[in-house]
mmCIF file with all atom_site columns, C-alpha atoms in Angstrom:
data_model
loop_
_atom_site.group_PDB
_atom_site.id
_atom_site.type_symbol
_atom_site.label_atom_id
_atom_site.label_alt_id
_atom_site.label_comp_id
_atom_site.label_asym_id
_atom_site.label_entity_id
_atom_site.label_seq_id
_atom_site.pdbx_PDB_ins_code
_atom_site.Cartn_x
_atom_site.Cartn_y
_atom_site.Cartn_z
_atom_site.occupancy
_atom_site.B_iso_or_equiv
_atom_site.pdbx_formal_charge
_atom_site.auth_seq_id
_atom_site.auth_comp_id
_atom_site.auth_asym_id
_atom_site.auth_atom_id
_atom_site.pdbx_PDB_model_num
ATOM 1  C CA . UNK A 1 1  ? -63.916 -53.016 22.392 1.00 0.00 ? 21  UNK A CA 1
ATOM 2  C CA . UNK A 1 2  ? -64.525 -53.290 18.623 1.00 0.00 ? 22  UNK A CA 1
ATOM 3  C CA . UNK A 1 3  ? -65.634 -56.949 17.395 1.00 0.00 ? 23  UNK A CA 1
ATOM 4  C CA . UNK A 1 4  ? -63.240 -59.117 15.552 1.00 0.00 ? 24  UNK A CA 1
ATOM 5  C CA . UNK A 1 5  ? -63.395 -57.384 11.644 1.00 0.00 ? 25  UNK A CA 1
ATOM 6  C CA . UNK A 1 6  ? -65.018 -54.622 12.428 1.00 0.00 ? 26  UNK A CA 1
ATOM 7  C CA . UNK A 1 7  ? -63.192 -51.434 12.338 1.00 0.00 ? 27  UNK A CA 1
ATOM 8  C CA . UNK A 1 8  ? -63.815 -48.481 15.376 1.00 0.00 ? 28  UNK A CA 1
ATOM 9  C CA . UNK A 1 9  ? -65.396 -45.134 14.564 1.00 0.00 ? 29  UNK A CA 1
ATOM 10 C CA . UNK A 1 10 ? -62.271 -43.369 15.336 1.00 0.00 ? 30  UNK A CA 1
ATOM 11 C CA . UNK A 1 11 ? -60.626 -45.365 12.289 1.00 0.00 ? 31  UNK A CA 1
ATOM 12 C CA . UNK A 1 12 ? -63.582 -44.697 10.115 1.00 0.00 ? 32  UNK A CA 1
ATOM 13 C CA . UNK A 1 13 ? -63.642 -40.700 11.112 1.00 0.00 ? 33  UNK A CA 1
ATOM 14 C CA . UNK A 1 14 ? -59.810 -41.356 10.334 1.00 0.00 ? 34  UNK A CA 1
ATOM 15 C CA . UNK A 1 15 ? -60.728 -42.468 6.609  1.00 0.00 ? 35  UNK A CA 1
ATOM 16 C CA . UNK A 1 16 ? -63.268 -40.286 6.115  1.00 0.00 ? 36  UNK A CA 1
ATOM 17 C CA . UNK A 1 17 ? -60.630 -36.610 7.151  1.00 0.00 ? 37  UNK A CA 1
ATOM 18 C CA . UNK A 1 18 ? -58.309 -38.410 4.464  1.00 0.00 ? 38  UNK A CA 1
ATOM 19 C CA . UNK A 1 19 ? -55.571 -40.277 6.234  1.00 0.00 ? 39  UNK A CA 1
ATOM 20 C CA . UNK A 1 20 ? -54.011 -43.205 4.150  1.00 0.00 ? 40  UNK A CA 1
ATOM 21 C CA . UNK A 1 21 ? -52.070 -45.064 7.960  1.00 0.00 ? 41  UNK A CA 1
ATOM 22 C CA . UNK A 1 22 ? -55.745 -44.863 9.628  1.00 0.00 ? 42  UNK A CA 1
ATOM 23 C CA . UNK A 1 23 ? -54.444 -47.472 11.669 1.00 0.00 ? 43  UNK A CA 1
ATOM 24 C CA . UNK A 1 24 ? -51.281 -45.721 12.648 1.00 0.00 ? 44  UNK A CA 1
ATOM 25 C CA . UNK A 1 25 ? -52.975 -42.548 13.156 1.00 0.00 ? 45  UNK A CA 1
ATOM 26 C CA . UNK A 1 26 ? -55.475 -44.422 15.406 1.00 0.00 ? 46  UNK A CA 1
ATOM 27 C CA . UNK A 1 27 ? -52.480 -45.999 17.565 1.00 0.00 ? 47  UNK A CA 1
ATOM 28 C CA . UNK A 1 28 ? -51.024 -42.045 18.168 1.00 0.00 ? 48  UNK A CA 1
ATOM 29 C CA . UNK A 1 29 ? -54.086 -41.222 19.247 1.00 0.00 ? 49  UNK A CA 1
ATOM 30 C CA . UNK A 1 30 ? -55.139 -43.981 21.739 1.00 0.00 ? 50  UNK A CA 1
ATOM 31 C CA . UNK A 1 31 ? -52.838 -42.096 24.049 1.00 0.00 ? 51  UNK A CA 1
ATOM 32 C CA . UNK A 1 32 ? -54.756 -40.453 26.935 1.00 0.00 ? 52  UNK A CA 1
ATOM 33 C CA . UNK A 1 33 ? -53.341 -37.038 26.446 1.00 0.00 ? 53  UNK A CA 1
ATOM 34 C CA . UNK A 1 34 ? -53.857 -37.300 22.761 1.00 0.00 ? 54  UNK A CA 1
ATOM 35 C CA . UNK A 1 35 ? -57.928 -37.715 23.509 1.00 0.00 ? 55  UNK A CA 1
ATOM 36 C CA . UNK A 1 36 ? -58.879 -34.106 22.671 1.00 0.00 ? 56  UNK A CA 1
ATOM 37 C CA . UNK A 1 37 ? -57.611 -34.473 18.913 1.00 0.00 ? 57  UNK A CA 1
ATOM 38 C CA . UNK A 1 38 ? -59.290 -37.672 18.627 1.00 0.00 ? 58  UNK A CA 1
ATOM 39 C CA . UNK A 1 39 ? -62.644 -36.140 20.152 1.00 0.00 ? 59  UNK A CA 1
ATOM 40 C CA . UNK A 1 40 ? -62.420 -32.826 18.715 1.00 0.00 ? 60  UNK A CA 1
ATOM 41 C CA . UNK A 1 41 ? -64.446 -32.440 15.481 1.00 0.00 ? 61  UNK A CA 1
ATOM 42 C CA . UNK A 1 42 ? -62.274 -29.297 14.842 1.00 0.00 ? 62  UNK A CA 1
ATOM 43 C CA . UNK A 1 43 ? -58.825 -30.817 15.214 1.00 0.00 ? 63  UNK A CA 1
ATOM 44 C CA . UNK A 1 44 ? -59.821 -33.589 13.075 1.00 0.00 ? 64  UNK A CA 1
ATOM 45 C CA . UNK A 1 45 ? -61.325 -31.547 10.422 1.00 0.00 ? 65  UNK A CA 1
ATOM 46 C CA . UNK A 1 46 ? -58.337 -29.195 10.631 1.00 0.00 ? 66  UNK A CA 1
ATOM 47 C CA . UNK A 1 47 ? -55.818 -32.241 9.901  1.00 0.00 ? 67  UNK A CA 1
ATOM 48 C CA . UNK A 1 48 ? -57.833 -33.374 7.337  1.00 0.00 ? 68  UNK A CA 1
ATOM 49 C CA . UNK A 1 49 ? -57.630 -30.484 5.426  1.00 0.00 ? 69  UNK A CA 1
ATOM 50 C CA . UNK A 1 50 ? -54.187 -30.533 5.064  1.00 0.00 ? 70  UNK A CA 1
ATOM 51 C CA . UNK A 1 51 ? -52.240 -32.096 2.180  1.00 0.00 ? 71  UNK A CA 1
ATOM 52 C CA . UNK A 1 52 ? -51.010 -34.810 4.085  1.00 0.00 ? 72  UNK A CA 1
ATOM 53 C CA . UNK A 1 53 ? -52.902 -35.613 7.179  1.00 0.00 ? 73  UNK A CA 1
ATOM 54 C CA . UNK A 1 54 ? -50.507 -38.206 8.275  1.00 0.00 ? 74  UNK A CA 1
ATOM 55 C CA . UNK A 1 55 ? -47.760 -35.954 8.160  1.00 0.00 ? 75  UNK A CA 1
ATOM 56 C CA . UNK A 1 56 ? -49.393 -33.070 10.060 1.00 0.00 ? 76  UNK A CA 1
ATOM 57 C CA . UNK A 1 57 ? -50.543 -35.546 13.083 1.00 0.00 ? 77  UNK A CA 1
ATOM 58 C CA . UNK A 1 58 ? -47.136 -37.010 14.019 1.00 0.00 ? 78  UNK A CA 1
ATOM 59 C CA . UNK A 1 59 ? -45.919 -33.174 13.204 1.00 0.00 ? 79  UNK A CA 1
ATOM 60 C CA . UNK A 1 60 ? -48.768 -31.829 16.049 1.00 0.00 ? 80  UNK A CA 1
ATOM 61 C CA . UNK A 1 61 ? -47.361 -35.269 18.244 1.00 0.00 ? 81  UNK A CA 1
ATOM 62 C CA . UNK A 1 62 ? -43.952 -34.435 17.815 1.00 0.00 ? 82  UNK A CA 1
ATOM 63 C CA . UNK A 1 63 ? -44.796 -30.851 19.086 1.00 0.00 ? 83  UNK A CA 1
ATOM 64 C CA . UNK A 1 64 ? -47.007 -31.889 21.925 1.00 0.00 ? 84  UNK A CA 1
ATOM 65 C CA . UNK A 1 65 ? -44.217 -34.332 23.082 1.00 0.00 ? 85  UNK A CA 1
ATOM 66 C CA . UNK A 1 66 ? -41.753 -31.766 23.023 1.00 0.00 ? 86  UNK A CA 1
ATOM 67 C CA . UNK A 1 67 ? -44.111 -29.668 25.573 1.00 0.00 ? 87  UNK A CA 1
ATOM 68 C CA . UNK A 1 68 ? -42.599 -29.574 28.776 1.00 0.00 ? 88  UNK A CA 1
ATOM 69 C CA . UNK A 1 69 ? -45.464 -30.951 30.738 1.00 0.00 ? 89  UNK A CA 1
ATOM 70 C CA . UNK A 1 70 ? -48.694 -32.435 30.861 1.00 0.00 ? 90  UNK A CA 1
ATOM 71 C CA . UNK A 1 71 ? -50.300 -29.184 31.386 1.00 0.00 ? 91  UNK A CA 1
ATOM 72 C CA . UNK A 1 72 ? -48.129 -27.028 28.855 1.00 0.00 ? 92  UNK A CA 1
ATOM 73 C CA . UNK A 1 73 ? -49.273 -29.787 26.296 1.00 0.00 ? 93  UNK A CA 1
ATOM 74 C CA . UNK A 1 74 ? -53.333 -29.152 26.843 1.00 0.00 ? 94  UNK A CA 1
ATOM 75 C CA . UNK A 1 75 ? -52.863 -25.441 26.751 1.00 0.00 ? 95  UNK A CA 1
ATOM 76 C CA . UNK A 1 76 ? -51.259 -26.073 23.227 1.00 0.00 ? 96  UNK A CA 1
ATOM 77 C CA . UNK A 1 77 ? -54.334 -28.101 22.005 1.00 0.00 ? 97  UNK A CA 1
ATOM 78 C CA . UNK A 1 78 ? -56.750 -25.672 23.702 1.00 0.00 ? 98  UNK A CA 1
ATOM 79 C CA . UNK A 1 79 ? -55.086 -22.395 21.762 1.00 0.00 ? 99  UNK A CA 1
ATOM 80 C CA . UNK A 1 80 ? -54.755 -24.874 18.388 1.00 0.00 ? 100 UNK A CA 1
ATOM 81 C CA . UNK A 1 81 ? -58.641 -25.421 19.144 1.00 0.00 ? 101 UNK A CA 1
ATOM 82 C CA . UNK A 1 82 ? -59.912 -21.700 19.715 1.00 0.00 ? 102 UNK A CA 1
ATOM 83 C CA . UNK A 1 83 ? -57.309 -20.035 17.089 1.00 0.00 ? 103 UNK A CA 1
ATOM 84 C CA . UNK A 1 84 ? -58.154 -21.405 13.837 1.00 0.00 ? 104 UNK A CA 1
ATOM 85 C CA . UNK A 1 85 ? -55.593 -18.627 12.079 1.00 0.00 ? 105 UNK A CA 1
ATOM 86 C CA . UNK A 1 86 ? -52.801 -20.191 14.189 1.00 0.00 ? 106 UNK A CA 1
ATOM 87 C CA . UNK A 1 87 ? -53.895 -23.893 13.673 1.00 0.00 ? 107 UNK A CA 1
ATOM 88 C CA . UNK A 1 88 ? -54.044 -23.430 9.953  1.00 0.00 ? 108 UNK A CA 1
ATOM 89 C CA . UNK A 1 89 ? -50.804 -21.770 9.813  1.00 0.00 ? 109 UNK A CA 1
ATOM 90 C CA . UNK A 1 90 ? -48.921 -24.272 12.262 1.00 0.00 ? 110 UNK A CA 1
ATOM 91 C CA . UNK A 1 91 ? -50.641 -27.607 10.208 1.00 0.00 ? 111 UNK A CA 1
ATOM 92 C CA . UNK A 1 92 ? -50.103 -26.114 6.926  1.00 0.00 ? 112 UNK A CA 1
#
């Protein structure tokens, strides 16, 4: 747990890859199945880059969610992690 006025590192990381709702972008994330974009240096980066980071997060959510199950979901995130020509064409 973060102390009272200080922000967590996963809202600073959030700053730093350019996302102006840090703290709404931290909230999507908390979620359990959402972990390997939080913890993924390449995910992160790969939002980041984007014009609007905000924008392609609840985008990738929105996309996850519509997976039809837990497991269909994580296969998504591992092919957006190994296939950077798909990732950059499905967040751009």
């Amino acid at each position: 747990m973060t102390a009272p006025g200080r922000r967590s590192s996963t809202f600073t990381r959030l700053l730093r890859h350019g996302f102006t709702d840090a703290s709404a972008a931290e909230r999507l994330l908390d979620s359990p199945e959402l972990a390997p974009i939080r913890t993924d240096p390449v995910l992160l980066e790969a939002l980041g880059a984007t014009a609007d980071p905000d924008l392609a997060l609840r985008g990738l959510v929105a996309l996850l969610e519509a997976q039809p199950s837990p497991t269909a979901r994580r296969e998504l995130l591992d092919t957006l992690i190994a296939a950077k020509p798909l990732r950059d064409r499905l967040l751009g």
